[in-house]
Coordinates of C-alpha atoms in Angstrom, one line a residue:
M1 CA -40.2 -16.9 56.7
T2 CA -37.0 -18.5 55.3
V3 CA -34.0 -16.8 54.0
A4 CA -33.4 -17.6 50.3
E5 CA -30.2 -19.5 49.5
P6 CA -27.7 -17.3 47.6
V7 CA -27.7 -18.0 43.9
A8 CA -24.4 -19.4 42.8
A9 CA -22.5 -17.2 40.4
V10 CA -22.7 -18.5 36.8
H11 CA -19.8 -18.0 34.5
A12 CA -21.1 -18.9 31.0
S13 CA -18.6 -18.4 28.2
V14 CA -19.2 -15.4 26.0
P15 CA -20.1 -16.0 22.4
P16 CA -17.2 -16.5 20.0
L17 CA -15.6 -14.0 17.7
A18 CA -16.8 -13.9 14.1
A19 CA -15.2 -16.5 12.0
R20 CA -13.5 -13.7 9.9
A21 CA -11.8 -12.3 13.0
R22 CA -10.6 -15.8 13.9
A23 CA -9.4 -16.6 10.4
V24 CA -7.5 -13.4 9.5
G25 CA -4.3 -12.7 11.4
G26 CA -2.5 -9.4 12.0
S27 CA 0.1 -7.8 9.8
P28 CA 3.4 -9.7 9.8
V29 CA 5.2 -6.4 8.9
R30 CA 3.7 -4.6 12.0
D31 CA 4.7 -7.6 14.1
I32 CA 8.3 -7.3 12.8
L33 CA 8.4 -3.6 13.4
A34 CA 7.3 -4.1 17.0
V35 CA 10.2 -6.6 17.5
T36 CA 12.7 -4.3 15.9
A37 CA 11.7 -1.0 17.4
R38 CA 15.0 -0.7 19.3
P39 CA 16.7 2.5 18.3
E40 CA 19.9 0.8 17.5
V41 CA 18.3 -1.4 14.8
I42 CA 18.7 -0.1 11.2
N43 CA 15.3 -1.1 9.9
F44 CA 14.8 -1.8 6.3
A45 CA 11.5 -3.5 7.2
G46 CA 9.2 -0.5 7.5
G47 CA 7.0 1.0 4.8
L48 CA 7.1 4.5 6.3
P49 CA 8.0 7.7 4.5
A50 CA 11.0 9.7 5.9
P51 CA 9.6 11.9 8.7
E52 CA 12.4 14.5 8.4
L53 CA 11.1 15.3 4.9
F54 CA 7.5 16.2 6.0
D55 CA 6.6 19.8 5.3
A56 CA 5.7 20.3 8.9
D57 CA 5.7 24.0 8.7
G58 CA 3.5 24.1 5.6
I59 CA 1.0 21.7 7.1
A60 CA 1.0 23.5 10.4
H61 CA 0.3 26.8 8.6
S62 CA -2.6 25.2 6.8
Y63 CA -4.2 24.0 10.0
R64 CA -3.7 27.4 11.7
A65 CA -5.3 29.2 8.8
V66 CA -8.3 26.8 8.7
L67 CA -8.9 27.0 12.4
A68 CA -8.5 30.8 12.5
E69 CA -10.7 31.5 9.5
Q70 CA -13.4 28.8 9.7
P71 CA -13.3 27.1 13.1
A72 CA -16.9 26.2 13.2
R73 CA -16.8 24.4 9.9
A74 CA -13.4 22.7 10.6
L75 CA -14.6 21.3 13.9
Q76 CA -18.1 20.2 12.7
Y77 CA -19.4 17.1 11.1
S78 CA -19.1 17.0 7.3
T79 CA -20.6 15.2 4.4
T80 CA -19.7 11.5 3.8
E81 CA -18.4 12.2 0.3
G82 CA -15.9 14.7 1.5
E83 CA -15.2 18.4 1.7
P84 CA -16.0 20.1 -1.7
A85 CA -12.8 22.1 -1.7
L86 CA -10.7 19.0 -1.3
R87 CA -12.6 17.0 -3.8
A88 CA -12.3 19.8 -6.3
A89 CA -8.5 20.1 -5.8
L90 CA -8.1 16.3 -6.1
A91 CA -10.2 16.2 -9.3
A92 CA -8.1 18.9 -10.8
R93 CA -4.9 17.0 -10.0
T94 CA -6.3 13.8 -11.4
T95 CA -7.5 15.5 -14.6
A96 CA -4.0 17.1 -15.1
R97 CA -2.5 13.6 -15.0
G98 CA -4.6 12.4 -17.9
L99 CA -7.8 11.1 -16.4
P100 CA -10.7 13.6 -16.7
T101 CA -12.4 13.7 -13.3
G102 CA -15.0 15.9 -11.6
P103 CA -15.4 16.4 -7.8
D104 CA -18.5 14.2 -7.8
D105 CA -16.4 11.3 -9.1
L106 CA -14.5 11.1 -5.8
L107 CA -15.1 9.9 -2.3
V108 CA -12.7 11.0 0.4
T109 CA -11.6 8.1 2.7
T110 CA -9.7 7.9 6.0
G111 CA -6.6 6.7 4.2
S112 CA -6.7 4.6 1.1
Q113 CA -6.7 1.5 3.3
Q114 CA -10.3 2.4 4.2
A115 CA -11.1 2.6 0.5
L116 CA -10.1 -1.1 0.2
S117 CA -12.4 -2.0 3.1
L118 CA -15.3 0.0 1.7
L119 CA -14.8 -1.7 -1.7
A120 CA -14.7 -5.1 -0.1
T121 CA -17.9 -4.4 1.7
A122 CA -19.6 -3.0 -1.4
L123 CA -18.5 -5.6 -3.9
L124 CA -17.8 -9.0 -2.1
E125 CA -20.0 -11.7 -0.8
P126 CA -18.3 -14.5 1.3
G127 CA -16.8 -17.0 -1.1
D128 CA -16.4 -14.5 -4.0
T129 CA -13.1 -14.8 -5.8
V130 CA -10.6 -11.9 -5.9
L131 CA -7.5 -11.9 -8.1
V132 CA -4.3 -10.3 -6.9
E133 CA -0.7 -9.9 -8.0
N134 CA 1.8 -12.4 -6.8
P135 CA 3.3 -11.2 -4.4
C136 CA 0.7 -8.7 -3.2
Y137 CA 0.3 -5.8 -0.8
L138 CA -0.3 -7.4 2.6
A139 CA -3.1 -5.1 3.9
A140 CA -5.1 -5.8 0.7
L141 CA -4.9 -9.5 1.5
Q142 CA -6.2 -8.7 5.0
A143 CA -9.1 -6.6 3.7
F144 CA -10.2 -9.3 1.2
G145 CA -9.8 -12.0 3.8
F146 CA -12.0 -10.2 6.3
A147 CA -14.7 -10.0 3.6
G148 CA -14.6 -13.8 3.3
A149 CA -13.2 -13.7 -0.2
R150 CA -11.2 -16.5 -1.9
V151 CA -7.9 -14.9 -3.0
V152 CA -6.2 -16.3 -6.1
P153 CA -2.8 -15.0 -7.3
V154 CA -2.2 -14.1 -11.0
P155 CA 1.1 -15.4 -12.3
G156 CA 3.6 -12.9 -13.5
D157 CA 7.3 -12.0 -13.9
E158 CA 9.7 -9.2 -13.1
Q159 CA 7.4 -6.7 -15.0
G160 CA 4.3 -7.7 -13.2
L161 CA 1.2 -9.7 -13.8
D162 CA 0.8 -11.6 -17.1
P163 CA -2.4 -10.5 -19.0
E164 CA -2.8 -13.9 -20.7
A165 CA -2.6 -15.7 -17.4
L166 CA -5.1 -13.1 -16.1
E167 CA -7.6 -13.9 -18.8
D168 CA -7.2 -17.7 -18.3
L169 CA -8.0 -17.2 -14.6
V170 CA -11.0 -14.9 -15.3
V171 CA -12.5 -17.6 -17.5
R172 CA -11.8 -20.4 -15.1
E173 CA -12.4 -18.8 -11.7
R174 CA -15.1 -16.2 -12.4
P175 CA -13.6 -13.6 -10.1
K176 CA -15.4 -10.4 -8.9
L177 CA -12.4 -8.2 -9.1
L178 CA -8.7 -7.8 -9.7
Y179 CA -6.6 -5.8 -7.2
T180 CA -3.3 -4.3 -8.5
V181 CA -0.7 -1.8 -7.5
P182 CA 0.8 -1.3 -11.0
T183 CA 3.2 1.5 -10.2
F184 CA 6.2 0.9 -7.9
Q185 CA 4.3 -2.0 -6.4
N186 CA 4.5 -3.0 -2.7
P187 CA 6.4 -5.2 -2.1
T188 CA 8.4 -5.6 -5.3
G189 CA 8.8 -2.0 -6.5
R190 CA 8.1 -3.1 -10.0
T191 CA 6.0 -1.1 -12.5
L192 CA 3.6 -2.7 -15.0
P193 CA 4.4 -1.6 -18.6
A194 CA 2.0 0.4 -20.7
E195 CA 1.2 -2.4 -23.0
R196 CA 0.3 -4.8 -20.2
R197 CA -2.0 -2.1 -18.7
A198 CA -3.8 -1.8 -21.9
A199 CA -4.1 -5.6 -22.1
V200 CA -5.5 -5.8 -18.5
A201 CA -8.1 -3.2 -19.3
A202 CA -9.1 -5.2 -22.5
V203 CA -9.4 -8.4 -20.5
A204 CA -11.7 -6.6 -17.9
A205 CA -13.9 -5.2 -20.6
R206 CA -14.1 -8.4 -22.6
R207 CA -14.7 -10.8 -19.7
G208 CA -16.5 -8.7 -17.1
L209 CA -14.3 -7.8 -14.2
W210 CA -13.8 -4.9 -11.7
I211 CA -10.3 -3.5 -11.4
I212 CA -9.1 -1.8 -8.3
E213 CA -6.0 0.2 -9.2
D214 CA -4.1 1.3 -6.1
D215 CA -1.7 4.2 -6.6
P216 CA -0.1 5.3 -3.3
Y217 CA 3.5 5.6 -4.7
G218 CA 3.0 6.8 -8.3
E219 CA 4.2 10.4 -7.8
L220 CA 7.5 9.2 -6.3
R221 CA 9.2 8.7 -9.6
Y222 CA 13.0 9.1 -9.8
E223 CA 13.7 8.2 -13.4
G224 CA 11.9 7.1 -16.6
E225 CA 8.6 8.2 -18.0
R226 CA 5.3 8.2 -16.2
V227 CA 3.0 5.3 -17.3
P228 CA -0.7 6.3 -17.6
W229 CA -3.2 4.7 -15.2
I230 CA -5.1 1.6 -16.2
A231 CA -8.2 3.7 -15.4
S232 CA -7.4 5.9 -18.4
R233 CA -7.3 3.0 -20.9
P234 CA -10.1 2.3 -23.3
G235 CA -12.5 -0.3 -21.9
A236 CA -11.6 0.5 -18.3
E237 CA -13.9 3.5 -17.9
D238 CA -16.9 1.8 -16.3
R239 CA -15.1 -0.8 -14.3
T240 CA -11.9 0.6 -12.7
V241 CA -11.6 2.1 -9.2
L242 CA -8.6 4.3 -8.8
L243 CA -7.3 4.8 -5.3
G244 CA -5.0 7.7 -4.2
S245 CA -3.5 8.8 -0.9
F246 CA -1.6 11.7 0.7
S247 CA 0.2 9.3 3.0
K248 CA 3.4 9.0 1.0
V249 CA 3.5 12.5 -0.5
M250 CA 2.2 14.7 2.3
A251 CA 2.0 12.8 5.6
P252 CA 0.4 9.5 6.7
G253 CA -0.8 10.9 10.0
L254 CA -3.4 13.0 8.1
R255 CA -5.1 9.7 7.2
L256 CA -6.4 11.1 3.9
G257 CA -7.1 9.0 0.9
W258 CA -9.7 8.9 -1.9
L259 CA -11.3 6.7 -4.5
R260 CA -12.5 7.5 -8.0
A261 CA -15.2 5.1 -9.0
P262 CA -18.2 4.7 -11.4
G263 CA -21.4 6.2 -9.9
E264 CA -23.2 3.2 -8.6
L265 CA -20.2 1.7 -6.9
R266 CA -19.1 5.1 -5.5
R267 CA -22.6 5.5 -3.9
A268 CA -22.4 2.1 -2.4
C269 CA -19.0 2.9 -0.9
A270 CA -20.5 6.1 0.5
V271 CA -23.2 4.1 2.3
A272 CA -20.6 1.7 3.6
K273 CA -18.6 4.7 4.9
Q274 CA -21.6 6.1 6.7
A275 CA -21.8 2.9 8.6
A276 CA -18.0 2.9 9.3
D277 CA -17.1 6.4 10.4
L278 CA -19.7 8.9 9.0
H279 CA -17.0 10.9 7.3
T280 CA -13.2 11.6 7.2
P281 CA -12.2 14.3 9.8
T282 CA -13.3 17.7 8.5
V283 CA -10.3 19.6 9.8
N284 CA -7.8 17.3 8.1
Q285 CA -9.6 17.6 4.8
L286 CA -9.8 21.4 5.0
A287 CA -6.2 21.7 6.0
A288 CA -5.1 19.5 3.0
A289 CA -7.2 21.6 0.7
R290 CA -5.6 24.7 2.1
Y291 CA -2.2 23.2 1.7
L292 CA -2.9 22.5 -2.0
A293 CA -4.1 26.1 -2.5
D294 CA -1.2 27.8 -0.7
H295 CA 1.8 25.5 -1.4
D296 CA 3.3 23.7 -4.3
L297 CA 2.8 20.0 -3.5
D298 CA 4.5 18.9 -6.8
A299 CA 7.6 20.8 -5.9
H300 CA 7.6 19.2 -2.4
V301 CA 7.2 15.7 -4.0
A302 CA 10.1 16.4 -6.4
R303 CA 12.3 17.3 -3.4
V304 CA 11.3 14.2 -1.6
A305 CA 11.8 12.0 -4.7
G306 CA 15.3 13.4 -5.1
V307 CA 16.3 12.4 -1.6
Y308 CA 14.7 9.0 -2.0
R309 CA 16.6 8.4 -5.3
T310 CA 19.9 9.1 -3.5
R311 CA 18.9 6.5 -0.8
R312 CA 17.9 4.0 -3.4
D313 CA 21.2 4.4 -5.2
A314 CA 23.0 3.9 -1.9
L315 CA 21.2 0.6 -1.4
L316 CA 21.9 -0.6 -4.9
A317 CA 25.5 0.3 -4.5
G318 CA 26.0 -1.9 -1.5
L319 CA 23.7 -4.9 -2.2
A320 CA 26.3 -7.0 -4.0
G321 CA 28.6 -6.9 -1.0
A322 CA 25.7 -7.8 1.4
L323 CA 23.7 -10.5 -0.2
P324 CA 25.1 -14.0 -0.9
E325 CA 26.5 -14.9 -4.2
G326 CA 23.7 -15.9 -6.6
S327 CA 21.2 -13.3 -5.3
V328 CA 19.2 -11.2 -7.7
W329 CA 17.3 -7.9 -7.2
N330 CA 15.5 -5.3 -9.1
R331 CA 16.1 -1.6 -9.8
P332 CA 12.9 0.3 -9.0
E333 CA 12.3 3.5 -10.9
G334 CA 10.5 5.1 -7.9
G335 CA 8.6 4.3 -4.8
M336 CA 10.0 3.0 -1.6
F337 CA 10.8 -0.7 -2.0
L338 CA 13.4 -3.0 -3.5
W339 CA 12.8 -6.8 -3.9
A340 CA 15.5 -9.4 -3.6
R341 CA 15.7 -13.1 -4.1
L342 CA 18.5 -15.2 -2.4
P343 CA 19.7 -18.5 -3.8
E344 CA 18.2 -21.8 -2.7
P345 CA 18.0 -23.0 0.0
Y346 CA 18.0 -19.7 1.9
D347 CA 14.7 -19.1 3.9
T348 CA 14.4 -15.4 4.8
T349 CA 11.7 -16.1 7.4
A350 CA 14.0 -18.5 9.3
L351 CA 17.0 -16.2 8.8
L352 CA 15.4 -13.1 10.2
P353 CA 15.9 -13.8 14.0
R354 CA 19.6 -14.3 13.4
V355 CA 19.9 -11.2 11.2
V356 CA 18.1 -9.1 13.9
R357 CA 20.8 -10.0 16.4
H358 CA 23.1 -7.9 14.2
D359 CA 20.7 -4.9 14.7
V360 CA 19.3 -4.8 11.2
A361 CA 16.0 -6.0 9.8
Y362 CA 14.1 -6.7 6.6
V363 CA 10.7 -8.1 5.8
P364 CA 10.6 -11.8 4.6
G365 CA 8.8 -12.2 1.3
A366 CA 6.6 -15.2 2.3
P367 CA 3.7 -13.2 3.9
F368 CA 3.1 -11.3 0.7
Y369 CA 2.0 -14.4 -1.3
A370 CA -1.6 -15.4 -1.6
G371 CA -0.5 -18.8 -2.9
R372 CA 2.6 -20.8 -2.4
P373 CA 5.3 -18.4 -1.1
D374 CA 8.8 -18.0 -2.4
R375 CA 10.7 -18.2 0.9
T376 CA 14.0 -17.0 -0.6
T377 CA 12.6 -13.4 -1.1
L378 CA 12.8 -10.3 1.0
R379 CA 11.6 -6.7 0.9
L380 CA 13.9 -3.7 1.7
C381 CA 12.5 -0.2 2.3
F382 CA 15.3 2.3 1.5
V383 CA 13.7 5.7 2.2
T384 CA 14.0 6.1 6.0
Q385 CA 17.8 6.0 6.3
A386 CA 20.5 8.3 5.1
P387 CA 23.1 6.8 2.7
Q388 CA 25.7 6.3 5.5
E389 CA 23.1 4.5 7.6
I390 CA 22.2 2.4 4.6
A391 CA 25.8 1.4 4.1
E392 CA 26.1 0.4 7.8
G393 CA 22.8 -1.5 7.6
L394 CA 24.0 -3.4 4.6
R395 CA 27.3 -4.3 6.4
R396 CA 25.2 -5.7 9.3
L397 CA 22.9 -7.4 6.9
G398 CA 25.8 -9.2 5.2
E399 CA 27.1 -10.3 8.6
G400 CA 23.7 -11.6 9.6
L401 CA 23.2 -13.5 6.4
R402 CA 26.6 -15.1 6.7
D403 CA 25.9 -16.0 10.3
G404 CA 22.6 -17.7 9.2
A405 CA 23.8 -19.3 5.9
P406 CA 22.1 -22.6 5.2
D407 CA 25.0 -24.8 6.2
T408 CA 24.8 -23.2 9.7
L409 CA 21.0 -23.4 10.2

């Protein structure tokens, strides 16, 4: 009897990642935040709400009440569509803002970012065309990229996308959907005027197009009159998905968002959500519903918006002294972001490392573009610093921009 020779170890390579995982990168904003996480950095790069303004006591009270009164329900599995009490409260809030809505019109999601992923799953085949604003919310570009979509920017101006250009693209490109953040847009802070919203709805009805209307910032208005949702416009009823979120008005850690969609699409998203996470955490949903029942969220949002307005004004007051001559910027009526454009040949991506040496940071505009980027642009988030910190941050920003001026690059 002979002893068998030992079998040599075989180290075959594992199968590759899916093409979508190889093709779609991470968020440049999160990469920047990781680099600038040092406490001494005054960070205008983030898109985070101010944590000191969270109603931590009210939220904690709501969790304690839910866990004391209905622990078995709060800690159990729930329905995919969402807790009835929360959907009823959300439907009432949506109806009060001019869009008649019932609880069954809504699907609760784990943040509105999940709503984007569910919609991409339900609507898009690889190679489908998606139209977006130019520039566009970064995480939407990621969601559509993961779905294998071809993303095409719609031309626009300081007021937002151009409805005539939209119609031309719909005719030429045959897109599946348009994605838009029409109120206090990320990254620009701009708001699409009422007449353009009506025109967008008319284009969608006339040409056959889904509209995804994302509204995470709309309640954070500091001045001016509220502009009704595209979803409330004639012609948009059967083709618009409205996304909402508690992240900017209550707390992002709750991970609570929702979508309002026509029945067939909403049901398809519910099936996609079953495959993703079964349902959004029950205890978070019940606590949010309890908060809405026991506390005045509108009054809380008004307080937050008042603080944010003061911080926006502090940023506006100091920009002229910080940015190089020839720069232009907007005056957002709400939200969290301000958009600036430096004169040629400034490149805000190339400049950022030099600026960070001065312990201040911003987000370069280039990653927000689906098409050719404008490298002179940058986004500033103004809500997480007090006015005196904003003033100091602008002083540092001015020093950094002078240090990296084009003739020294």
